[in-house]
Coordinates of C-alpha atoms in Angstrom, one line a residue:
Chain O
M1 CA -48.6 -13.7 21.6
N2 CA -46.5 -12.1 19.0
R3 CA -44.0 -9.9 20.8
R4 CA -42.8 -8.3 17.7
V5 CA -45.8 -6.2 17.6
P6 CA -46.2 -4.4 20.9
L7 CA -48.7 -1.9 19.9
K8 CA -51.2 -1.0 17.1
A9 CA -49.8 1.4 14.7
D10 CA -51.4 4.5 16.0
T11 CA -51.8 3.8 19.7
P12 CA -49.8 6.5 21.3
A13 CA -50.0 5.5 25.0
A14 CA -48.4 2.5 26.4
S15 CA -51.4 1.5 28.5
S16 CA -52.1 -1.5 26.3
A17 CA -48.5 -2.5 26.0
P18 CA -47.4 -5.9 27.2
E19 CA -45.8 -6.1 30.5
R20 CA -42.6 -7.5 29.1
P21 CA -40.6 -4.9 27.2
T22 CA -39.6 -5.4 23.5
N23 CA -35.9 -6.1 23.0
V24 CA -34.1 -5.0 19.9
L25 CA -30.4 -5.8 19.6
I26 CA -28.4 -3.9 17.0
V27 CA -24.9 -5.1 16.1
G28 CA -22.3 -4.3 13.5
V29 CA -18.7 -3.3 12.9
G30 CA -17.4 -0.1 14.3
G31 CA -18.1 2.8 12.0
Q32 CA -21.1 1.4 10.3
G33 CA -23.7 3.3 12.3
V34 CA -24.9 1.0 14.9
I35 CA -25.3 3.8 17.4
M36 CA -27.1 5.9 14.9
V37 CA -29.6 3.2 14.2
S38 CA -30.2 2.5 17.9
K39 CA -30.6 6.2 18.6
V40 CA -33.2 6.5 15.8
L41 CA -35.1 3.6 17.3
A42 CA -34.9 4.8 20.9
S43 CA -36.0 8.3 20.0
L44 CA -38.9 7.0 18.0
C45 CA -40.1 4.8 20.9
Q46 CA -39.7 7.8 23.3
E47 CA -41.8 10.0 21.0
L48 CA -44.5 7.4 20.9
G49 CA -44.7 7.4 24.7
Y50 CA -42.7 4.3 25.7
Q51 CA -40.1 4.0 28.4
V52 CA -36.8 3.3 26.6
K53 CA -33.5 2.1 27.9
Q54 CA -30.5 1.8 25.6
S55 CA -27.1 0.4 26.4
E56 CA -24.2 0.2 24.1
V57 CA -20.5 -0.6 23.6
H58 CA -19.1 2.1 21.5
G59 CA -15.7 3.7 20.7
M60 CA -14.9 0.9 18.4
A61 CA -15.3 3.0 15.3
K62 CA -11.9 2.1 14.0
R63 CA -13.4 -0.5 11.6
G64 CA -12.7 -3.8 13.2
G65 CA -14.1 -3.7 16.7
A66 CA -17.5 -5.2 17.3
V67 CA -20.2 -2.8 18.3
F68 CA -23.5 -3.6 19.8
S69 CA -26.4 -1.7 21.2
H70 CA -29.3 -2.9 23.3
V71 CA -32.6 -1.1 22.9
R72 CA -35.4 -2.1 25.3
F73 CA -38.8 -0.3 25.3
G74 CA -42.2 -0.9 26.8
H75 CA -44.4 0.3 29.6
T76 CA -41.8 -0.1 32.3
V77 CA -38.2 -1.1 31.6
Y78 CA -35.9 -2.0 34.5
S79 CA -32.7 -3.5 33.1
P80 CA -31.0 -1.8 30.1
T81 CA -29.5 -5.1 28.8
I82 CA -31.0 -8.0 27.0
L83 CA -30.5 -11.5 28.2
E84 CA -29.3 -14.3 25.9
G85 CA -32.1 -15.8 23.9
D86 CA -34.3 -12.9 24.8
A87 CA -34.0 -10.5 21.8
D88 CA -37.2 -10.0 19.8
V89 CA -35.4 -8.4 16.9
L90 CA -31.7 -8.7 16.0
V91 CA -30.5 -6.2 13.5
A92 CA -27.0 -7.0 12.1
L93 CA -25.3 -4.4 9.9
E94 CA -22.7 -6.9 9.0
W95 CA -23.1 -10.6 8.3
A96 CA -20.6 -12.3 10.6
E97 CA -21.5 -9.9 13.5
G98 CA -25.1 -11.1 13.0
L99 CA -24.0 -14.7 13.4
R100 CA -22.0 -13.9 16.4
W101 CA -25.0 -12.5 18.2
L102 CA -27.5 -15.0 17.0
P103 CA -27.7 -16.8 20.4
Y104 CA -29.2 -13.7 21.8
L105 CA -32.2 -14.0 19.5
N106 CA -35.4 -15.5 20.9
Q107 CA -35.3 -18.8 19.2
D108 CA -39.1 -19.1 18.8
S109 CA -40.4 -15.7 17.8
G110 CA -37.4 -13.6 17.2
T111 CA -36.8 -11.8 13.9
F112 CA -33.3 -11.7 12.4
I113 CA -32.6 -8.9 10.0
A114 CA -29.1 -9.0 8.5
D115 CA -27.1 -7.2 5.9
T116 CA -25.2 -9.7 3.9
Q117 CA -22.2 -7.5 3.3
H118 CA -18.9 -8.9 4.5
I119 CA -16.3 -6.9 6.4
V120 CA -13.4 -9.2 7.1
P121 CA -11.8 -8.3 10.4
P122 CA -8.1 -7.9 10.4
F123 CA -7.7 -10.6 13.0
A124 CA -9.3 -13.1 10.6
C125 CA -6.4 -12.5 8.2
R126 CA -3.9 -14.8 9.9
N127 CA -2.2 -15.9 6.7
R128 CA -0.7 -13.2 4.6
I129 CA -0.2 -15.3 1.5
R130 CA -2.2 -13.8 -1.4
G131 CA -5.5 -15.6 -1.9
A132 CA -5.2 -17.5 1.4
D133 CA -8.3 -18.4 3.4
S134 CA -9.3 -15.5 5.6
G135 CA -11.0 -17.4 8.3
Y136 CA -14.2 -15.4 7.8
S137 CA -17.5 -17.1 8.8
R138 CA -18.4 -19.9 6.3
E139 CA -22.1 -20.1 7.0
T140 CA -24.0 -19.3 3.9
V141 CA -27.0 -17.0 3.8
H142 CA -29.1 -20.0 2.7
E143 CA -28.1 -22.1 5.7
V144 CA -28.8 -19.4 8.2
M145 CA -32.1 -18.4 6.6
E146 CA -33.3 -22.0 6.8
S147 CA -32.4 -22.5 10.4
V148 CA -33.9 -19.2 11.7
A149 CA -37.6 -19.1 11.0
N150 CA -38.2 -15.4 11.0
S151 CA -35.2 -14.2 9.0
F152 CA -34.5 -11.5 6.5
A153 CA -31.2 -11.2 4.8
L154 CA -30.7 -8.4 2.4
D155 CA -27.8 -6.8 0.7
A156 CA -28.5 -3.3 2.1
L157 CA -25.3 -1.9 0.8
Q158 CA -26.2 -3.0 -2.7
I159 CA -29.7 -1.5 -2.4
A160 CA -28.3 1.8 -1.1
T161 CA -25.6 1.8 -3.7
E162 CA -28.2 1.4 -6.4
L163 CA -30.0 4.5 -5.0
G164 CA -26.7 6.3 -5.2
V165 CA -26.1 6.7 -1.5
P166 CA -24.0 3.8 -0.2
K167 CA -23.6 5.4 3.1
A168 CA -27.4 5.0 3.7
A169 CA -27.1 1.2 4.0
N170 CA -28.2 1.3 7.6
T171 CA -31.2 3.4 6.8
V172 CA -32.3 0.6 4.4
L173 CA -32.0 -1.8 7.3
L174 CA -34.2 0.6 9.4
G175 CA -36.8 0.4 6.6
T176 CA -36.8 -3.4 7.0
L177 CA -36.9 -3.1 10.8
S178 CA -39.9 -0.8 10.5
T179 CA -42.0 -3.7 9.1
A180 CA -41.1 -5.8 12.1
L181 CA -42.2 -3.2 14.7
E182 CA -45.3 -1.7 13.1
F183 CA -44.8 1.9 14.1
P184 CA -46.2 4.6 11.8
V185 CA -44.0 5.0 8.8
D186 CA -44.2 8.8 9.0
A187 CA -42.9 8.7 12.5
W188 CA -39.9 6.7 11.4
K189 CA -39.2 9.1 8.6
G190 CA -39.5 12.1 11.0
V191 CA -37.0 10.7 13.4
I192 CA -34.6 9.7 10.7
S193 CA -34.6 13.1 9.2
K194 CA -33.5 14.5 12.7
F195 CA -30.6 12.2 12.9
V196 CA -29.0 12.3 9.4
P197 CA -27.2 15.3 8.0
P198 CA -29.6 17.9 6.6
K199 CA -28.3 17.4 3.0
T200 CA -29.0 13.7 3.0
V201 CA -32.5 13.7 4.4
E202 CA -34.0 13.1 1.0
A203 CA -31.6 10.3 0.1
N204 CA -32.1 8.6 3.5
T205 CA -35.9 8.8 3.1
R206 CA -35.5 7.0 -0.2
A207 CA -33.3 4.4 1.3
F208 CA -35.8 3.9 4.1
E209 CA -38.6 3.4 1.6
A210 CA -36.4 1.0 -0.3
G211 CA -35.8 -1.2 2.8
H212 CA -39.4 -1.0 3.8
E213 CA -40.5 -2.0 0.3
W214 CA -38.0 -4.9 0.2
A215 CA -39.5 -6.3 3.4
L216 CA -43.1 -5.9 2.3
T217 CA -42.5 -7.8 -0.9
F218 CA -40.5 -10.4 0.9
D219 CA -41.4 -13.9 -0.3
R220 CA -39.5 -16.5 1.7
E221 CA -39.6 -19.2 -0.9
T222 CA -38.2 -17.2 -3.8
R223 CA -35.6 -15.6 -1.5
L224 CA -34.5 -19.1 -0.3
K225 CA -34.1 -20.1 -3.9
E226 CA -32.2 -16.9 -4.7
W227 CA -29.9 -17.4 -1.7
Q228 CA -29.2 -21.0 -2.8
E229 CA -28.0 -19.8 -6.1
H230 CA -26.0 -17.1 -4.4
T231 CA -24.5 -19.8 -2.2
A232 CA -23.4 -21.9 -5.1
R233 CA -21.8 -18.9 -6.8
F234 CA -20.2 -17.9 -3.5
S235 CA -18.8 -21.3 -2.7
A236 CA -17.4 -21.6 -6.2
E237 CA -15.5 -18.3 -5.5
I238 CA -14.3 -19.5 -2.2
A239 CA -13.1 -22.8 -3.7
R240 CA -11.1 -20.9 -6.3
S241 CA -9.7 -18.4 -3.8
D242 CA -8.8 -21.2 -1.4
V243 CA -6.0 -22.1 -3.7
A244 CA -3.4 -19.9 -2.0
V245 CA -1.0 -18.4 -4.4
T246 CA 2.4 -19.6 -3.4
S247 CA 5.4 -17.7 -4.7
T248 CA 8.5 -19.5 -5.5
L249 CA 11.9 -18.1 -4.7
E250 CA 14.7 -18.6 -7.1
I251 CA 18.0 -18.1 -5.5
T252 CA 21.0 -18.2 -7.8
E253 CA 23.6 -19.7 -5.4
A254 CA 26.5 -18.9 -7.6
W255 CA 25.7 -15.1 -7.3
C256 CA 24.9 -14.9 -3.6
K257 CA 27.7 -13.3 -1.6
G258 CA 26.1 -13.9 1.8
C259 CA 25.6 -10.3 2.8
D260 CA 22.6 -11.3 5.0
I261 CA 20.4 -8.4 4.0
C262 CA 17.6 -10.6 2.7
V263 CA 17.6 -12.7 6.0
K264 CA 17.5 -9.5 8.1
F265 CA 14.7 -7.8 6.2
C266 CA 12.4 -10.8 5.4
P267 CA 9.2 -10.0 7.3
E268 CA 8.2 -13.7 7.5
R269 CA 11.6 -14.8 8.7
C270 CA 11.6 -17.6 6.2
L271 CA 15.1 -17.0 4.8
A272 CA 18.4 -18.1 6.5
M273 CA 22.1 -18.4 5.8
D274 CA 23.3 -21.9 5.4
E275 CA 26.8 -23.1 6.5
R276 CA 28.3 -21.9 3.1
Q277 CA 26.9 -18.4 3.9
I278 CA 24.4 -18.6 1.1
A279 CA 20.8 -17.6 1.5
V280 CA 18.3 -20.4 1.5
L281 CA 14.6 -20.5 1.8
T282 CA 13.9 -22.4 5.0
D283 CA 10.1 -22.3 5.0
P284 CA 8.5 -22.0 1.6
D285 CA 5.0 -22.1 3.0
R286 CA 5.5 -18.9 5.0
C287 CA 6.8 -16.9 2.0
T288 CA 4.2 -14.4 1.0
G289 CA 5.9 -13.2 -2.1
C290 CA 6.4 -9.7 -0.8
R291 CA 9.5 -9.3 -2.9
I292 CA 11.5 -7.4 -0.3
C293 CA 14.4 -9.8 -0.7
E294 CA 14.3 -9.5 -4.4
W295 CA 14.4 -5.7 -4.2
L296 CA 17.2 -5.5 -1.7
C297 CA 19.5 -8.3 -3.0
P298 CA 22.6 -6.4 -4.0
D299 CA 23.8 -9.4 -5.9
L300 CA 20.6 -9.7 -8.0
A301 CA 20.6 -13.4 -6.9
I302 CA 17.0 -13.6 -5.8
A303 CA 14.0 -13.8 -8.1
V304 CA 10.4 -14.1 -6.8
H305 CA 8.1 -15.8 -9.2
T306 CA 4.4 -15.2 -8.4
P307 CA 1.9 -17.0 -10.6
A308 CA -1.3 -15.1 -11.4
S309 CA -3.9 -15.6 -8.8
P310 CA -6.8 -17.9 -9.9
V311 CA -9.3 -15.3 -8.7
E312 CA -7.8 -12.5 -10.6
A313 CA -7.0 -14.6 -13.7
Chain R
M1 CA -3.4 -10.3 -14.8
S2 CA -1.9 -12.5 -17.4
D3 CA -0.7 -9.4 -19.3
V4 CA 0.9 -8.1 -16.2
A5 CA 2.7 -11.4 -15.8
Q6 CA 4.0 -11.3 -19.3
N7 CA 5.3 -7.8 -18.8
Q8 CA 6.8 -8.6 -15.5
F9 CA 10.3 -7.2 -14.9
N10 CA 12.9 -9.9 -15.4
I11 CA 16.3 -8.5 -14.6
R12 CA 18.1 -11.2 -16.6
E13 CA 16.9 -9.6 -19.8
Y14 CA 18.8 -6.5 -19.0
I15 CA 22.1 -7.8 -17.6
R16 CA 25.2 -9.5 -19.0
E17 CA 24.7 -12.8 -17.3
N18 CA 28.1 -14.2 -18.3
L19 CA 29.8 -11.5 -16.2
F20 CA 27.9 -12.5 -13.0
P21 CA 28.4 -12.7 -10.1
H22 CA 29.4 -9.1 -10.2
F23 CA 32.7 -7.8 -8.6
M24 CA 31.0 -5.8 -5.9
C25 CA 31.5 -6.7 -2.2
P26 CA 28.8 -8.5 -0.2
G27 CA 26.0 -6.0 0.7
C28 CA 27.2 -3.2 -1.6
G29 CA 24.3 -0.8 -2.3
H30 CA 25.4 -0.3 -5.9
G31 CA 23.7 -3.6 -6.8
I32 CA 20.4 -2.4 -5.4
A33 CA 20.7 0.8 -7.4
L34 CA 21.5 -1.2 -10.5
R35 CA 18.3 -3.1 -10.1
A36 CA 16.2 0.0 -9.5
L37 CA 17.7 1.6 -12.6
L38 CA 17.0 -1.5 -14.8
N39 CA 13.5 -1.7 -13.4
A40 CA 12.9 2.0 -14.3
V41 CA 14.2 1.3 -17.8
H42 CA 11.9 -1.7 -18.1
D43 CA 8.9 0.3 -16.9
L44 CA 9.5 3.1 -19.3
G45 CA 9.7 0.5 -22.1
I46 CA 13.1 1.8 -23.4
D47 CA 14.7 -0.4 -26.0
K48 CA 18.1 -1.8 -25.0
N49 CA 19.5 -0.7 -28.3
Q50 CA 18.4 2.9 -27.7
L51 CA 19.9 2.9 -24.2
A52 CA 23.5 4.2 -23.6
I53 CA 25.1 3.9 -20.3
V54 CA 28.2 6.0 -19.7
S55 CA 30.2 5.4 -16.6
G56 CA 33.4 6.7 -15.0
I57 CA 36.0 5.0 -12.8
G58 CA 35.4 3.5 -9.5
C59 CA 33.0 0.9 -8.1
S60 CA 30.2 2.9 -9.6
G61 CA 31.9 2.9 -12.9
R62 CA 32.0 -0.8 -13.0
V63 CA 28.2 -1.0 -12.4
G64 CA 27.5 0.1 -16.0
A65 CA 29.5 -2.7 -17.5
Y66 CA 26.9 -5.3 -16.2
I67 CA 24.1 -3.7 -18.2
D68 CA 23.3 -5.4 -21.5
A69 CA 23.0 -2.1 -23.5
N70 CA 25.4 0.3 -25.2
T71 CA 27.9 0.8 -22.4
F72 CA 30.7 3.2 -22.4
H73 CA 33.4 3.0 -19.7
T74 CA 35.2 6.3 -19.7
T75 CA 38.1 8.0 -17.9
H76 CA 38.0 9.1 -14.3
G77 CA 35.6 11.9 -13.6
R78 CA 34.7 12.5 -17.3
P79 CA 31.6 10.4 -17.9
L80 CA 29.5 13.6 -18.2
A81 CA 31.9 15.0 -20.8
F82 CA 31.7 11.9 -22.8
A83 CA 28.0 11.7 -22.4
T84 CA 27.6 15.3 -23.6
G85 CA 29.4 14.4 -26.8
L86 CA 27.5 11.2 -27.3
K87 CA 24.1 12.9 -26.7
L88 CA 24.9 15.7 -29.2
A89 CA 26.0 13.2 -31.8
R90 CA 23.2 10.8 -31.3
P91 CA 20.2 12.6 -29.8
D92 CA 18.0 9.6 -30.4
L93 CA 19.8 7.6 -27.6
E94 CA 18.6 7.7 -24.0
V95 CA 21.9 8.5 -22.3
I96 CA 22.3 7.6 -18.6
V97 CA 25.5 8.4 -16.7
I98 CA 26.5 6.3 -13.7
T99 CA 29.1 8.0 -11.6
G100 CA 30.3 7.9 -8.0
D101 CA 30.8 10.6 -5.4
G102 CA 34.5 10.9 -5.9
D103 CA 34.2 10.5 -9.7
C104 CA 31.4 13.1 -10.0
L105 CA 32.2 15.7 -7.2
A106 CA 36.0 15.6 -6.8
I107 CA 37.7 14.6 -10.0
G108 CA 34.8 15.4 -12.3
G109 CA 33.3 18.3 -10.3
N110 CA 33.9 20.8 -13.0
H111 CA 32.2 18.6 -15.6
L112 CA 29.2 18.2 -13.3
I113 CA 28.6 22.0 -12.9
H114 CA 28.9 22.6 -16.6
A115 CA 26.6 19.7 -17.5
C116 CA 24.1 21.2 -15.1
R117 CA 24.5 24.6 -16.6
R118 CA 24.0 23.4 -20.1
N119 CA 20.9 21.4 -19.2
L120 CA 21.4 18.8 -21.8
N121 CA 18.9 15.9 -21.8
L122 CA 21.0 13.5 -19.7
T123 CA 20.3 11.5 -16.6
C124 CA 23.1 11.4 -14.1
L125 CA 23.0 8.8 -11.3
M126 CA 25.5 9.6 -8.6
L127 CA 26.0 6.6 -6.4
N128 CA 27.2 8.1 -3.1
N129 CA 28.9 5.7 -0.8
E130 CA 30.9 8.4 1.0
V131 CA 34.2 6.9 0.1
Y132 CA 36.7 5.9 -2.6
G133 CA 36.0 2.2 -2.2
M134 CA 37.9 0.7 -5.1
T135 CA 41.2 2.4 -4.4
G136 CA 41.3 1.4 -0.8
G137 CA 39.0 3.7 1.1
Q138 CA 40.2 7.2 0.9
V139 CA 38.2 10.2 2.0
S140 CA 35.8 11.6 -0.5
P141 CA 33.9 14.9 -0.7
T142 CA 30.8 13.4 0.8
T143 CA 32.4 11.5 3.7
S144 CA 30.4 12.5 6.8
A145 CA 32.0 14.3 9.8
D146 CA 34.2 12.2 12.1
R147 CA 34.2 9.1 9.9
F148 CA 37.4 7.1 9.6
T149 CA 38.9 6.4 6.2
T150 CA 42.4 5.3 5.3
T151 CA 43.3 9.0 4.7
T152 CA 41.5 10.4 7.8
Q153 CA 42.9 8.2 10.5
Y154 CA 41.7 10.6 13.2
G155 CA 38.2 11.1 11.7
N156 CA 37.2 13.4 8.9
H157 CA 37.0 17.1 9.8
E158 CA 36.1 18.5 6.4
P159 CA 32.5 19.7 5.8
I160 CA 30.6 17.5 3.4
F161 CA 29.6 18.4 -0.1
D162 CA 25.8 18.5 -0.7
A163 CA 25.7 17.3 -4.3
C164 CA 22.1 18.1 -4.8
K165 CA 22.5 21.7 -3.7
L166 CA 25.5 22.0 -6.1
A167 CA 23.4 20.7 -9.0
E168 CA 20.5 23.0 -8.1
G169 CA 22.8 26.0 -7.9
A170 CA 24.5 25.1 -11.2
G171 CA 21.1 24.9 -12.9
A172 CA 20.1 21.3 -13.3
G173 CA 16.6 20.8 -14.6
F174 CA 15.7 17.9 -12.2
V175 CA 17.4 17.1 -8.9
G176 CA 16.5 14.2 -6.6
R177 CA 17.9 12.1 -3.9
E178 CA 16.9 8.6 -2.7
M179 CA 18.3 5.8 -0.6
T180 CA 18.7 2.2 -1.7
L181 CA 16.5 0.9 1.0
Q182 CA 13.5 2.6 -0.6
T183 CA 14.0 0.7 -3.8
P184 CA 10.5 1.3 -5.3
A185 CA 10.8 5.0 -4.6
L186 CA 14.2 5.0 -6.1
R187 CA 12.9 3.3 -9.2
D188 CA 10.1 5.9 -9.5
L189 CA 12.5 8.8 -9.0
I190 CA 14.8 7.4 -11.8
K191 CA 11.7 7.0 -14.0
E192 CA 10.8 10.7 -13.5
A193 CA 14.4 11.7 -14.1
I194 CA 14.7 9.9 -17.4
A195 CA 11.3 11.3 -18.5
H196 CA 12.4 14.8 -17.7
D197 CA 13.5 16.9 -20.7
G198 CA 16.8 18.4 -19.4
F199 CA 19.7 17.5 -17.2
S200 CA 18.5 15.2 -14.3
F201 CA 20.7 14.7 -11.4
I202 CA 20.0 11.9 -8.8
E203 CA 22.0 11.3 -5.7
V204 CA 21.6 7.6 -4.7
L205 CA 22.6 7.0 -1.1
S206 CA 24.4 3.8 -1.4
D207 CA 26.5 2.0 1.2
C208 CA 30.0 0.7 1.2
T209 CA 30.0 -2.2 3.7
E210 CA 33.4 -3.7 3.4
I211 CA 35.6 -0.6 3.2
F212 CA 33.7 2.2 4.8
G213 CA 31.3 0.3 7.1
R214 CA 33.9 -2.0 8.5
K215 CA 36.3 0.8 9.3
N216 CA 33.6 2.8 11.0
D217 CA 32.1 -0.2 12.8
M218 CA 28.7 0.5 11.1
G219 CA 27.6 -3.1 11.0
E220 CA 26.6 -5.0 7.9
S221 CA 24.5 -3.8 4.9
A222 CA 21.2 -4.2 6.8
E223 CA 22.4 -2.0 9.7
M224 CA 23.9 0.5 7.3
V225 CA 20.7 1.0 5.2
L226 CA 18.7 1.3 8.4
A227 CA 21.0 4.0 9.7
Q228 CA 20.5 5.8 6.4
K229 CA 16.8 5.7 6.9
A230 CA 17.2 7.3 10.3
D231 CA 19.3 10.0 8.8
F232 CA 17.2 11.1 5.9
R233 CA 13.6 12.1 5.5
S234 CA 11.4 12.4 2.4
V235 CA 10.5 15.9 1.3
S236 CA 6.9 14.8 1.6
Y237 CA 7.3 15.0 5.4
G238 CA 7.3 18.8 5.2
T239 CA 9.9 21.2 6.4
E240 CA 9.1 21.6 10.1
I241 CA 9.1 17.9 10.9
G242 CA 12.0 17.3 8.6
E243 CA 14.2 19.8 10.3
T244 CA 13.8 18.3 13.7
F245 CA 14.1 14.6 12.6
K246 CA 17.1 14.8 10.2
P247 CA 20.5 14.6 11.8
R248 CA 22.3 15.2 8.5
G249 CA 19.8 17.8 7.4
M250 CA 19.2 16.2 4.0
K251 CA 16.0 15.3 2.2
T252 CA 15.1 12.6 -0.2
G253 CA 12.6 12.7 -3.0
V254 CA 12.3 15.2 -5.9
L255 CA 14.1 18.3 -4.7
L256 CA 13.9 20.5 -7.8
R257 CA 12.1 20.5 -11.1
D258 CA 12.8 23.3 -13.5
D259 CA 11.5 23.3 -17.1
R260 CA 14.1 25.6 -18.6
P261 CA 15.1 25.1 -22.2
E262 CA 17.0 21.9 -23.0
Y263 CA 20.5 22.4 -24.4
A264 CA 20.3 20.4 -27.6
M265 CA 17.1 22.1 -28.8
A266 CA 18.4 25.5 -27.8
Y267 CA 21.7 24.8 -29.6
K268 CA 19.9 23.8 -32.8
R269 CA 17.7 26.8 -32.7
H270 CA 20.6 29.1 -32.1
N271 CA 22.6 27.7 -35.0
E272 CA 19.7 27.9 -37.4
K273 CA 19.2 31.5 -36.5
K274 CA 22.9 32.3 -37.0
L275 CA 23.1 30.4 -40.3
K276 CA 20.2 32.4 -41.7
Q277 CA 22.0 35.7 -41.0

């Protein structure tokens, strides 16, 4: 039984619905619109006569906190949360968040819909040297698409930007989601127009149609090939940006008068005074080339040389 | 990016390296101000041959001598007078005056108010370290209340001179104040001042660590610049917040910008008119 399709498109009542409710898990980064997407879905199910339970973690809208929302609908729903490995559809508004929640997806019949946009969380940036590895998830789209049978990865932000409404990226994802749930398209559009600001109804409708269209014309083989190319390009970029730009500090010892100001203001604590009371760089690897020491050296004894970044060059 | 790297500011192109290390004490804020000035000159693309630095006497006066440009080390308190003559004779030069708080406000106070009044296209950088450092640490017009100097052994009781208010009152076209800790902001302020057509007065809050800081137990240069940061607030903070947060009641940033006629142009027009009659 395909649990992705609980009902025929125009069956309003839940009498023929399967006993087990359908589970949709929506994840993303705070501020992206996870709650809005789940509210649209929940209202739509309610309008069509299902019992719906929604449970969420919110208040993370400071860009960086993980946000998720469980939506369960069916004839009768008891628990509001989805068990691990039990989600029928996983909608990820951000790539790494999608990977984080992948264990929740039903491994046999689950559908994975993910936006490929990357939002690097601040906590992944452990190294402040320019061009340093950010610690962001390294799984490529191609790898994930190959391992998850029913998977759709699209650059919703790009699609929405092409339509001129970058903010409607999650509406594009709703369009893709609509092909996995087989509710009437008009019902989707009606609910979306209730949830978005009145001025953007038209733009969001277009975004929804774009996402819907993208999923309908989805051809796994071509997409896999595309993603492979994308991967090659992406890893080439990563390889180049992995070469961290290390700044070199030139300290003219003859000019240094040992005033200590560079040691006290260095944010990385990689400068120290030696026994001659002359500033020395104790840990060149930690130097990020921020130039505070260069700016504040009253003796003009410090010069920071930062080579051009290979990515920018 | 490669273009940027080529145009990157290298201070050694602008200083007389054979005179280094400079004579200033460890941690003296004048060195930071010198760097900000040279970076501003570099950013504006001013040719070193078109740059004239006029300086007076004192620690601040010696700063000018380290710049690899046309430098003019003048008498005590009179750099603005010399600079006025220089600018009128050679209007093509970019004339920058480096002076100190004692040099500019006490001995040369009269020259300052008349330079402001004339609004000649000069840039005056007053390095304020609150003391006569070179002569042994005597009290200066900007020494804060209750500070000890060699001539105020029981603490200074005189009210301080707000140099920026004086310049505003005397009619300067551009008035600003910045501290050495905010070096990029200081550089940008100097850039604006040089670009301004008219008399530009900038008070740079420097710090005298060895003479003034030691006598007043103010710590080393790092502690002194941080204390300055606690004392001053940028004008961008707004009036209300600023009033509550500033113990010394002074603001940093661009304090005044007035596009009144520049002196040299007005002088030329006036003479032409009179000659025709």
